[in-house]
mmCIF file of C-alpha atoms in Angstrom:
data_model
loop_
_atom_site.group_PDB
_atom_site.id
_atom_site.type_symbol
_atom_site.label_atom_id
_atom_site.label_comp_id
_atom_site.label_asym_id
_atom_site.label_seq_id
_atom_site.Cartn_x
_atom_site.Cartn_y
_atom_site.Cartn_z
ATOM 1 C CA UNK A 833 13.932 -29.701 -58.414
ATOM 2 C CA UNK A 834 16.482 -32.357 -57.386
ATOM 3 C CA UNK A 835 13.911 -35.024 -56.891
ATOM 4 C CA UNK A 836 12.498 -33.859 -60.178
ATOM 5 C CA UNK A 837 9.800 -32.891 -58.453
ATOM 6 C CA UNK A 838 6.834 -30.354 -60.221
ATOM 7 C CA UNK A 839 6.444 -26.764 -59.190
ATOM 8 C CA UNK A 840 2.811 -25.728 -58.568
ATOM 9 C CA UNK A 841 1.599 -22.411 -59.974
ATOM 10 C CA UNK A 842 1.522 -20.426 -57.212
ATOM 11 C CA UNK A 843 4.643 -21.603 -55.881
ATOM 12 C CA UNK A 844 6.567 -20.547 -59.048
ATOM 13 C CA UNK A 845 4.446 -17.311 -59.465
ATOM 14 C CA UNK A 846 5.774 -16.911 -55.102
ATOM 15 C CA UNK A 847 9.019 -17.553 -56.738
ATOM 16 C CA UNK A 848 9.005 -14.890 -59.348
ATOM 17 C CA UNK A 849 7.693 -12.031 -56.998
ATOM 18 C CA UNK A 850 10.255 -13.212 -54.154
ATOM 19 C CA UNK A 851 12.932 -12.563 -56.957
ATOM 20 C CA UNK A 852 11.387 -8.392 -57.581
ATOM 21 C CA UNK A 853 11.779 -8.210 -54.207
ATOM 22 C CA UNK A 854 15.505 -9.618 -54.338
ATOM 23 C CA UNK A 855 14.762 -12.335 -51.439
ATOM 24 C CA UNK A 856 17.459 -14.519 -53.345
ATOM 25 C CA UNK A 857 20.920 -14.938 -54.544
ATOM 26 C CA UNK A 858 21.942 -15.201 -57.665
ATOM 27 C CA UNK A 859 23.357 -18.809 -57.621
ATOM 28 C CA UNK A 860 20.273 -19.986 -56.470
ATOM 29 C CA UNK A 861 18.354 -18.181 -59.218
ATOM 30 C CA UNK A 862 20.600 -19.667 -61.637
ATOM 31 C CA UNK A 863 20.689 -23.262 -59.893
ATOM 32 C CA UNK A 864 16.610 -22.490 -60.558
ATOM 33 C CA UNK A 865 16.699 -21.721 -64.115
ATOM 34 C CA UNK A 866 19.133 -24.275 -65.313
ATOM 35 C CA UNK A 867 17.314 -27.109 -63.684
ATOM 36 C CA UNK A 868 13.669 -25.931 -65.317
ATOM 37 C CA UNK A 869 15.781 -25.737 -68.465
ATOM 38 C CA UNK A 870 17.644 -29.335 -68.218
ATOM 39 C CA UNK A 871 13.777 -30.895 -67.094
ATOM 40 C CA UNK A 872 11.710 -29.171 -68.729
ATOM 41 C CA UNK A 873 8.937 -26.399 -67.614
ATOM 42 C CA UNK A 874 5.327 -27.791 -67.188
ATOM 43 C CA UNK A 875 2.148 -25.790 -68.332
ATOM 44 C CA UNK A 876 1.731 -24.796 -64.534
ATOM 45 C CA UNK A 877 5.469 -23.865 -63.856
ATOM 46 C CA UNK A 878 4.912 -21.412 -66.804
ATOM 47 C CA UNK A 879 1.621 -20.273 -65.805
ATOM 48 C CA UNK A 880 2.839 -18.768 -62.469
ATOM 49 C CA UNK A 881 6.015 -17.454 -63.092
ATOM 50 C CA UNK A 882 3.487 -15.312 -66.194
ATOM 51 C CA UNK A 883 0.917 -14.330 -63.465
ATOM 52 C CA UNK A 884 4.463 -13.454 -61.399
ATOM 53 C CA UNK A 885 5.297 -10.804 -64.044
ATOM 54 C CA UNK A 886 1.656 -9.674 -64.739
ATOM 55 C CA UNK A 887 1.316 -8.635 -61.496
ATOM 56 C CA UNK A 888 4.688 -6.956 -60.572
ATOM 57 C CA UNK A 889 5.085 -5.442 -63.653
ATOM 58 C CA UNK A 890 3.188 -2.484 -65.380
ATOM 59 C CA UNK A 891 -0.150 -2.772 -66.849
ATOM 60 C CA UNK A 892 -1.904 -1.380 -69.996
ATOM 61 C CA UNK A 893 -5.270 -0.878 -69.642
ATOM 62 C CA UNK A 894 -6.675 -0.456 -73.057
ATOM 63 C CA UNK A 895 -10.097 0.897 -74.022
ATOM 64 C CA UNK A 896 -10.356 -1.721 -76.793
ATOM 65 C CA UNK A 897 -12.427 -5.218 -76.221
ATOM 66 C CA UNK A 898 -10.542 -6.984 -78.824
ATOM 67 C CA UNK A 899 -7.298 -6.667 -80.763
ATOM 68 C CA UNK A 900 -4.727 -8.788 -81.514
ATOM 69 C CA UNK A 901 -0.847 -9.212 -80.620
ATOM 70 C CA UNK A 902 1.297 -11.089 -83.579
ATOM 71 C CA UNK A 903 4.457 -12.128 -82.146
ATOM 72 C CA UNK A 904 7.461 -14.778 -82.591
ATOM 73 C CA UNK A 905 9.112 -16.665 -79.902
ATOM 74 C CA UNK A 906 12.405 -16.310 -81.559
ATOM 75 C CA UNK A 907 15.761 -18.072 -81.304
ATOM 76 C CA UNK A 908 15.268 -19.995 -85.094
ATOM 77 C CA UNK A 909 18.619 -18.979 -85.508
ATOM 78 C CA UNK A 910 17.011 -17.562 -89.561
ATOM 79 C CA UNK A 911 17.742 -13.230 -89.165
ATOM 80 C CA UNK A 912 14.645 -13.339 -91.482
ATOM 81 C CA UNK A 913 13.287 -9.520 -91.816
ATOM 82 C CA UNK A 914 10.729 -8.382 -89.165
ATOM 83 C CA UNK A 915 7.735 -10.705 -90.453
ATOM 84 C CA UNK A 916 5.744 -10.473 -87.651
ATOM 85 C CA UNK A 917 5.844 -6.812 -87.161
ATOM 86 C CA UNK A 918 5.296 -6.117 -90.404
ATOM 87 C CA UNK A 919 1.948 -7.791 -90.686
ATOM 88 C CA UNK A 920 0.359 -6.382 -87.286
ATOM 89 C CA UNK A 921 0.769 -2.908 -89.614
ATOM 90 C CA UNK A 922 -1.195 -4.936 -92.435
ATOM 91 C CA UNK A 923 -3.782 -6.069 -89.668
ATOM 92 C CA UNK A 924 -4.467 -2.608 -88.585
ATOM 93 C CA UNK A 925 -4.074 -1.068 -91.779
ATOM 94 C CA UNK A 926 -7.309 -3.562 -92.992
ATOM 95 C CA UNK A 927 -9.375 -1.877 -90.012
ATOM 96 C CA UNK A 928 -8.810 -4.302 -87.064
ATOM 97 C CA UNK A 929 -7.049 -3.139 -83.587
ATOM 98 C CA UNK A 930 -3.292 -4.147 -82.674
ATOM 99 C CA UNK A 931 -1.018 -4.407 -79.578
ATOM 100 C CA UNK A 932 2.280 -5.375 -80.468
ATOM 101 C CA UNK A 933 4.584 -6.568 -77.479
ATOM 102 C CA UNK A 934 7.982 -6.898 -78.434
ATOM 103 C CA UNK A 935 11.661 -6.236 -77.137
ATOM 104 C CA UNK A 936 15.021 -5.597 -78.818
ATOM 105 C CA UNK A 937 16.670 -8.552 -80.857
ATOM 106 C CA UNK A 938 18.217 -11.094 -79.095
ATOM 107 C CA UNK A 939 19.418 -13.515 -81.647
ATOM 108 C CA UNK A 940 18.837 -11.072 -85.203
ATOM 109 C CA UNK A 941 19.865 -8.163 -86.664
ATOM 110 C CA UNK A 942 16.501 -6.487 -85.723
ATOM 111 C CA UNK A 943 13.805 -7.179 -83.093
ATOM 112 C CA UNK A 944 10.396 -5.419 -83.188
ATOM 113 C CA UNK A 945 11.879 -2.908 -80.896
ATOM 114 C CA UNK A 946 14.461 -2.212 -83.467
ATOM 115 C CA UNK A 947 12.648 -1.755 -86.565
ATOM 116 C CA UNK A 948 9.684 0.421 -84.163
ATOM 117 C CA UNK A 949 12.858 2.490 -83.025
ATOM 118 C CA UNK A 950 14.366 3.023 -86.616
ATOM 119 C CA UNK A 951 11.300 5.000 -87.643
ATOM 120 C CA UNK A 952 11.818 7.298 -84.802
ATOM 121 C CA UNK A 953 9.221 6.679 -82.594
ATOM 122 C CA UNK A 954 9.485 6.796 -78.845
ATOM 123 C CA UNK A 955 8.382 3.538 -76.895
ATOM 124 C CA UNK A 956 5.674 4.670 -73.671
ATOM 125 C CA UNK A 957 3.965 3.201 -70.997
ATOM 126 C CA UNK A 958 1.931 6.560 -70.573
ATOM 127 C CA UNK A 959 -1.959 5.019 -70.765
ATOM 128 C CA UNK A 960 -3.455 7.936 -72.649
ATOM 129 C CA UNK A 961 -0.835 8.287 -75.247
ATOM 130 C CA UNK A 962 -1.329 4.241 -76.091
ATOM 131 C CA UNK A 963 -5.130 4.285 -76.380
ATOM 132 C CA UNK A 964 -4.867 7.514 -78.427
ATOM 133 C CA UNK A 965 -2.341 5.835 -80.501
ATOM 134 C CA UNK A 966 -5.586 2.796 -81.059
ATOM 135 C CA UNK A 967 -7.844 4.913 -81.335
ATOM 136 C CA UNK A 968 -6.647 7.040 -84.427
ATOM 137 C CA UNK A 969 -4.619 4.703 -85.681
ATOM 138 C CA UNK A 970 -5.467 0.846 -84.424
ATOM 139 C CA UNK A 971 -2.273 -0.053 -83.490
ATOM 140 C CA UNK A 972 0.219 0.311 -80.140
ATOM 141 C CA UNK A 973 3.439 -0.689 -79.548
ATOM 142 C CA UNK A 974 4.212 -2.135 -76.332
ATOM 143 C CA UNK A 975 7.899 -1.976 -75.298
ATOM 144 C CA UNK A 976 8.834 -5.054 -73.065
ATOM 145 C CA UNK A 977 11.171 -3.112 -71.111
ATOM 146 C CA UNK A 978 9.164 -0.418 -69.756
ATOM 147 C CA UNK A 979 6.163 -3.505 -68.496
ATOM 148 C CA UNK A 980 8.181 -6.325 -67.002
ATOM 149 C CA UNK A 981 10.015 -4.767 -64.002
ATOM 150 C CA UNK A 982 11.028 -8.411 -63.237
ATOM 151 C CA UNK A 983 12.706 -9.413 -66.446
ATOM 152 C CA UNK A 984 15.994 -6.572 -65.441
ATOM 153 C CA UNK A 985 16.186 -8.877 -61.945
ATOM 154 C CA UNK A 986 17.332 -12.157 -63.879
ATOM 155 C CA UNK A 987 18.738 -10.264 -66.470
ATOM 156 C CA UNK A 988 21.952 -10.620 -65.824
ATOM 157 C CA UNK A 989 22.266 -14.125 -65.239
ATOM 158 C CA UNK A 990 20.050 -14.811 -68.328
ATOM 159 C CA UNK A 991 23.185 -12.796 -70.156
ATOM 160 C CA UNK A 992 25.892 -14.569 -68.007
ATOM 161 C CA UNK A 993 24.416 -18.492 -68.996
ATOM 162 C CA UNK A 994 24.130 -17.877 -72.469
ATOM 163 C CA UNK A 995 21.840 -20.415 -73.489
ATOM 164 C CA UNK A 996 18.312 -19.924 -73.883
ATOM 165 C CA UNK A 997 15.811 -20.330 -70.429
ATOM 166 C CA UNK A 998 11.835 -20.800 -69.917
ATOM 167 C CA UNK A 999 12.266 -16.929 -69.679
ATOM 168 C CA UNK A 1000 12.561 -16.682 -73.320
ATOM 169 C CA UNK A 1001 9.140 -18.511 -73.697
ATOM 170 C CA UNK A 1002 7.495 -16.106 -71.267
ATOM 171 C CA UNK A 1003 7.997 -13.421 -73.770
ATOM 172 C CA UNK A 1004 5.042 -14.202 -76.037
ATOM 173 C CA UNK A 1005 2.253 -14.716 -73.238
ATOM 174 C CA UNK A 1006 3.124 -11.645 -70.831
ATOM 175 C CA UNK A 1007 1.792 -8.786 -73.351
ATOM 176 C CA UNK A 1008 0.506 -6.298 -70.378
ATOM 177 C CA UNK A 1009 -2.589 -5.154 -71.912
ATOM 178 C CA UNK A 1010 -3.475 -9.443 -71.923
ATOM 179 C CA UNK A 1011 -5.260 -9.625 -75.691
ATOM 180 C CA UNK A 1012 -7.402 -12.004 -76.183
ATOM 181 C CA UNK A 1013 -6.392 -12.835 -79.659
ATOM 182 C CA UNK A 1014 -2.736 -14.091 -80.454
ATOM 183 C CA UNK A 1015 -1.395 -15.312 -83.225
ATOM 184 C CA UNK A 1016 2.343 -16.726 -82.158
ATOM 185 C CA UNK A 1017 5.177 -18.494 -84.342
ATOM 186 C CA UNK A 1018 7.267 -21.686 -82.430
ATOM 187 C CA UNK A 1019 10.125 -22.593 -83.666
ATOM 188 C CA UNK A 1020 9.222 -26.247 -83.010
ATOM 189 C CA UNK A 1021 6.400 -28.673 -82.606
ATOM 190 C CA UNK A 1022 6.895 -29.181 -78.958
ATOM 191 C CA UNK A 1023 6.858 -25.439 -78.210
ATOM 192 C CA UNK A 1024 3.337 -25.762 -80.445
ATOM 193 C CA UNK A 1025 2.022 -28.346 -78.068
ATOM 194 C CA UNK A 1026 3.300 -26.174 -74.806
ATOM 195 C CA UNK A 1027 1.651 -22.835 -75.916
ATOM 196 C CA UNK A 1028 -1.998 -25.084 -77.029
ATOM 197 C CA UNK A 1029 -1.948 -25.758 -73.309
ATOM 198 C CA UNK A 1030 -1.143 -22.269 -72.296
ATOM 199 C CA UNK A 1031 -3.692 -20.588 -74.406
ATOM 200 C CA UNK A 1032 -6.001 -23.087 -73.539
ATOM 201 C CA UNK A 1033 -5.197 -22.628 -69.792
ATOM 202 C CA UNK A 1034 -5.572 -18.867 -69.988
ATOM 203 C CA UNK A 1035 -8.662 -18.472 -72.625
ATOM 204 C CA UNK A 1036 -7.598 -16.432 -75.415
ATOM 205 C CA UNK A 1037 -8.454 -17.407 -79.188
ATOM 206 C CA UNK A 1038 -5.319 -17.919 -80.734
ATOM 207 C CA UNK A 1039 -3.225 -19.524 -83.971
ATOM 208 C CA UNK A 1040 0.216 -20.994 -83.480
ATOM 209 C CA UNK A 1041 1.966 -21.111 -86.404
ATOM 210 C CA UNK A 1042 5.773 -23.093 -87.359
ATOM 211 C CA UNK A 1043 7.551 -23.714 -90.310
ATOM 212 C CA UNK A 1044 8.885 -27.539 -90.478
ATOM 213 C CA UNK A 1045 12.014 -26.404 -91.472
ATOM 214 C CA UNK A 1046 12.680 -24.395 -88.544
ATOM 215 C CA UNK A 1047 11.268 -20.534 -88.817
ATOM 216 C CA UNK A 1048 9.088 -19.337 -85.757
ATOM 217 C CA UNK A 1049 6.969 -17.956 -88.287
ATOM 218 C CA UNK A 1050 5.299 -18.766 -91.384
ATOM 219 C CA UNK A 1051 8.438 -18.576 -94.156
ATOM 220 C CA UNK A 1052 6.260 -20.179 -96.958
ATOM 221 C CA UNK A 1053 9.878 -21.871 -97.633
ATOM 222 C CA UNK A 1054 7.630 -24.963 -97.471
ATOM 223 C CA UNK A 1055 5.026 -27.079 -95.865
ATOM 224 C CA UNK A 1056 4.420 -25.166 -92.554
ATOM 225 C CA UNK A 1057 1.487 -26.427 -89.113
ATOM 226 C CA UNK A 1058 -1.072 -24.091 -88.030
ATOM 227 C CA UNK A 1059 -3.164 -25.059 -84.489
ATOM 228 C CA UNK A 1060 -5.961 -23.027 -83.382
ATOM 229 C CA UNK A 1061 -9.272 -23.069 -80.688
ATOM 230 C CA UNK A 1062 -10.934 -25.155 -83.982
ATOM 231 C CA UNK A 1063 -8.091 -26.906 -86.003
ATOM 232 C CA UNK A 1064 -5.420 -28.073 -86.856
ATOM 233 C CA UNK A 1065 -3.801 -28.656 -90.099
ATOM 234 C CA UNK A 1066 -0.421 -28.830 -92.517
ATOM 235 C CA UNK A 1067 -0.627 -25.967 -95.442
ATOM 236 C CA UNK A 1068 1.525 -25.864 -98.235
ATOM 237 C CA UNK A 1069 2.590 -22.559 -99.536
ATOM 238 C CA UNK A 1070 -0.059 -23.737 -102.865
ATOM 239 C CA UNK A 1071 -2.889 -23.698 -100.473
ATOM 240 C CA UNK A 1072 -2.884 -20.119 -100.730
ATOM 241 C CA UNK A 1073 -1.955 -19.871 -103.726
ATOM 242 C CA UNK A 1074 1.691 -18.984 -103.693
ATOM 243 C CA UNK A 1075 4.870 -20.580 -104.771
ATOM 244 C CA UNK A 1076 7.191 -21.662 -102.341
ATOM 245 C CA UNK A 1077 9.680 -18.557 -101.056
ATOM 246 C CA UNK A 1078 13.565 -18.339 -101.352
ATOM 247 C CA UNK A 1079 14.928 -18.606 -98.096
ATOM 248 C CA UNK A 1080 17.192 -15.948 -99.524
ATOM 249 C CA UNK A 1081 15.058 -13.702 -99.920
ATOM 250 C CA UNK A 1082 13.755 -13.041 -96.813
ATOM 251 C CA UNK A 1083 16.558 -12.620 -94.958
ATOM 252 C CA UNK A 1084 16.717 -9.660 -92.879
ATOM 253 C CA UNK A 1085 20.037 -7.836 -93.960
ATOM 254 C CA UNK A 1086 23.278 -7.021 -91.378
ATOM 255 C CA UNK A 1087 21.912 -3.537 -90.160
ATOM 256 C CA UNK A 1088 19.487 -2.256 -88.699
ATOM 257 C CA UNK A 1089 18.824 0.646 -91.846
ATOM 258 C CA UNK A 1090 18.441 -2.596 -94.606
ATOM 259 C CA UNK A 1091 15.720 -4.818 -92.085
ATOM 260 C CA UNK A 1092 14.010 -1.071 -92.203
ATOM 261 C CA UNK A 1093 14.587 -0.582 -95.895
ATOM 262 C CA UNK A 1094 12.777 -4.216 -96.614
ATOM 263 C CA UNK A 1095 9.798 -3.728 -94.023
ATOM 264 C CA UNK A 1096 8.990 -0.002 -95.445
ATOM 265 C CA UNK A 1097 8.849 -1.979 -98.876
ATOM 266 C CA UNK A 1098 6.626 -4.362 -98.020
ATOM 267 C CA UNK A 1099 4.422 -2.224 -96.145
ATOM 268 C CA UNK A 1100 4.495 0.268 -99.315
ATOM 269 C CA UNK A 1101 4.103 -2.499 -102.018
ATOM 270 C CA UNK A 1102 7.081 -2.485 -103.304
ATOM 271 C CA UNK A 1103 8.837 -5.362 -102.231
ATOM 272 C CA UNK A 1104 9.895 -8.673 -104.118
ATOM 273 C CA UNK A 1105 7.145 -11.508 -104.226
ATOM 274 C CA UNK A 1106 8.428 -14.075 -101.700
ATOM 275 C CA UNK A 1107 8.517 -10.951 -99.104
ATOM 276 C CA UNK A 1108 5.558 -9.837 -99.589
ATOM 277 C CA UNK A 1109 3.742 -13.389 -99.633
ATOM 278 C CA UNK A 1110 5.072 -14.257 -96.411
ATOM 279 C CA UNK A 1111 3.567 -11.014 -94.751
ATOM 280 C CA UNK A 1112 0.352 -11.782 -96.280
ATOM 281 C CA UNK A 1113 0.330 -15.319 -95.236
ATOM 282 C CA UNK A 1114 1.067 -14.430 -91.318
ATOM 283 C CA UNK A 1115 -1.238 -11.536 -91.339
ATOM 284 C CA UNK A 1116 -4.170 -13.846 -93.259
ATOM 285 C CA UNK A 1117 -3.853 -16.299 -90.202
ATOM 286 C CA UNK A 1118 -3.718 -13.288 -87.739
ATOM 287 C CA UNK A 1119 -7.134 -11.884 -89.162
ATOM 288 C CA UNK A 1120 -8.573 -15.360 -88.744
ATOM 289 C CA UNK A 1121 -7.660 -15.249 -85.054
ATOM 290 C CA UNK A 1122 -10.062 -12.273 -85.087
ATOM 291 C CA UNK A 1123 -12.840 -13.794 -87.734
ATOM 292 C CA UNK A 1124 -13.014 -17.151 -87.188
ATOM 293 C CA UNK A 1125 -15.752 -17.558 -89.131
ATOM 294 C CA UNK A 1126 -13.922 -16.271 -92.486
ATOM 295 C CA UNK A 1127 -11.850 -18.639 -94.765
ATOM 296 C CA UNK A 1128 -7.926 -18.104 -95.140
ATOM 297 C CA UNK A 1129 -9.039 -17.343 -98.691
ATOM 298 C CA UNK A 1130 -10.989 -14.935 -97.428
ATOM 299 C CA UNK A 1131 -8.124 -13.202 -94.850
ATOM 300 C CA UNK A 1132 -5.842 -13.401 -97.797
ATOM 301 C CA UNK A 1133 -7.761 -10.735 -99.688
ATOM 302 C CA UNK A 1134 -8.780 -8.788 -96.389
ATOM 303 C CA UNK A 1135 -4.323 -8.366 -96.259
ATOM 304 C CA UNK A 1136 -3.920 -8.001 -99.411
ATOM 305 C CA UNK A 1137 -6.591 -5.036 -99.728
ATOM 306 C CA UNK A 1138 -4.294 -3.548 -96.661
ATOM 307 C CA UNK A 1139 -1.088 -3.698 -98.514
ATOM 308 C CA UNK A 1140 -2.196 -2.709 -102.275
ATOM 309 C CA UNK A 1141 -4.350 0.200 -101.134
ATOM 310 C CA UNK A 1142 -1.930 2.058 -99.270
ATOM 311 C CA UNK A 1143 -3.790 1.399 -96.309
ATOM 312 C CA UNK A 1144 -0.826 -0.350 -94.230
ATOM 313 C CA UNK A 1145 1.822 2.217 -95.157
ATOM 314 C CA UNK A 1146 -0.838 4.895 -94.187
ATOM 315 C CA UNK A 1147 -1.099 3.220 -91.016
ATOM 316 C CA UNK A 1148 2.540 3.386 -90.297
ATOM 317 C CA UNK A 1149 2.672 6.783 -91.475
ATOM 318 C CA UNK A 1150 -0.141 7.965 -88.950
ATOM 319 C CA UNK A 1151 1.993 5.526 -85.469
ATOM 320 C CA UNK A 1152 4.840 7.459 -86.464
ATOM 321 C CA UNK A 1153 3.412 10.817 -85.953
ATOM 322 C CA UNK A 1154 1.413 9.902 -82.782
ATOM 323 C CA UNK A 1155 4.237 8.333 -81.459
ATOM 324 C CA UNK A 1156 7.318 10.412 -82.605
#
């Protein structure tokens, strides 16, 4: 690292292992991370320190071919109301299968953890209660925590430096049941360009999605980039037909109890317009992941069949009592 030299990916997938078995100390750890972070991680660095938590962490073995996760990368600094989340329940609520990987919030009032845990449920690693939970009801939730034994190793020192590390980019690629569909919000264009390599690397069909004024989502609060296996392209919020949002209104709230209050709307069709749109819009791009060969157009109805036929909320309805 001090003659800016490039980590291979086994040699940084050695690394993460050596650190489960605590074969380091902590100042060389952090010495570690803050010189990725001041260079820069390469596709390969972040490749093996992934396979490093695949493989000492716990798996999910799903009996499901293909499903999709829908998941932010965080840190946009925006406490915008659990977007993401919200439209993997509209995804599975229009008939297709979900695994949703997510933690607690790190920088907002709510992370998909959070708004999962307001509505009572009980996160699992148990094998038979997750594939029951797909099969009846086409959607699991996958709490970081209990998969990726290695993350509580650097824990501490991620805490202690306080500024964000190429561990808070590994969150998006090490789902433990591996999906082979993704749809994932950046918060910038060079995070797009890292994950296109990544997914490319690792052979999933994916969509990475990013605002251009800063969400790690799409916020519809204007002209927002979408790259997939087949394109790439600039939308405006008119090329699906909405008006542009008010950042305002999709703010997530300063409790836990209002970020659940404005997801339960959506998901129950009573929300204002701009929140609404902006579920529909992420979980349109999320069922084209899975259809490739359908229009946006197309998706667009697909979520919005979801949401106005009480399918979603029924869908949330049914998790909760599988997983209460």
């Amino acid at each position: 690292m001090l003659n800016h030299e490039e980590l291979t990916r086994e040699e940084t997938r050695d690394i993460l292992v050596n650190i489960t078995k605590g074969e380091y100390p902590n100042e060389q750890i952090t010495a570690l991370i803050t010189g990725l972070q001041m260079r820069g991680i390469t596709v390969d660095e972040l490749l093996g320190f992934r396979d490093g938590i695949l493989e000492t962490g716990v798996k999910a073995v799903l009996d499901c071919d293909r499903y999709i996760d829908v998941v932010g990368t965080g840190g946009d600094q925006k406490n915008t109301f659990n977007i993401s989340t919200c439209s993997c329940f509209v995804i599975a609520g229009a008939g297709y299968k979900v695994a949703k990987h997510g933690n607690y919030a790190a920088t907002s009032v709510s992370g998909a953890s959070n708004i999962i845990e307001t509505h009572g449920v009980h996160f699992t690693s148990d094998i038979d209660r997750l594939n029951r939970s797909m099969e009846e009801c086409g959607i699991v939730y996958l709490h970081a925590q209990l998969f990726a034994k290695a993350m509580k190793f650097v824990g501490p020192i991620r805490k202690a430096l306080a500024f964000p590390t190429y561990f808070n980019l590994l969150g998006p690629i090490v789902n433990p049941s591996q999906p082979k569909c993704q749809l994932l919000g950046v918060a910038n264009l060079d995070q797009m360009r890292l994950y296109s390599n990544v997914y490319q690397r690792i052979g999933v069909d994916y969509g990475i999605v990013n605002s251009i004024d800063g969400y790690d989502e799409i916020s519809l609060t204007g002209d927002f980039k979408v790259t997939t296996n087949r394109y790439e392209r600039i939308f405006h919020p008119s090329h699906l037909g909405f008006d542009p949002a008010d950042p305002s209104k999709l703010y997530g709230g300063t409790t836990p109890a209002e970020a659940k209050r404005i997801f339960d709307n959506v998901l129950l069709n009573q929300a204002e317009r701009d929140q609404k749109n902006v579920v529909l819009a992420n979980a349109a791009f999320g069922i084209q992941v899975l259809e490739q060969d359908k229009s946006i157009e197309e998706c667009l109805d697909i979520a919005k069949e979801s949401i106005e036929s009480g399918k979603a909320w029924k869908t949330l309805q049914k998790f909760v009592e599988l997983n209460s």
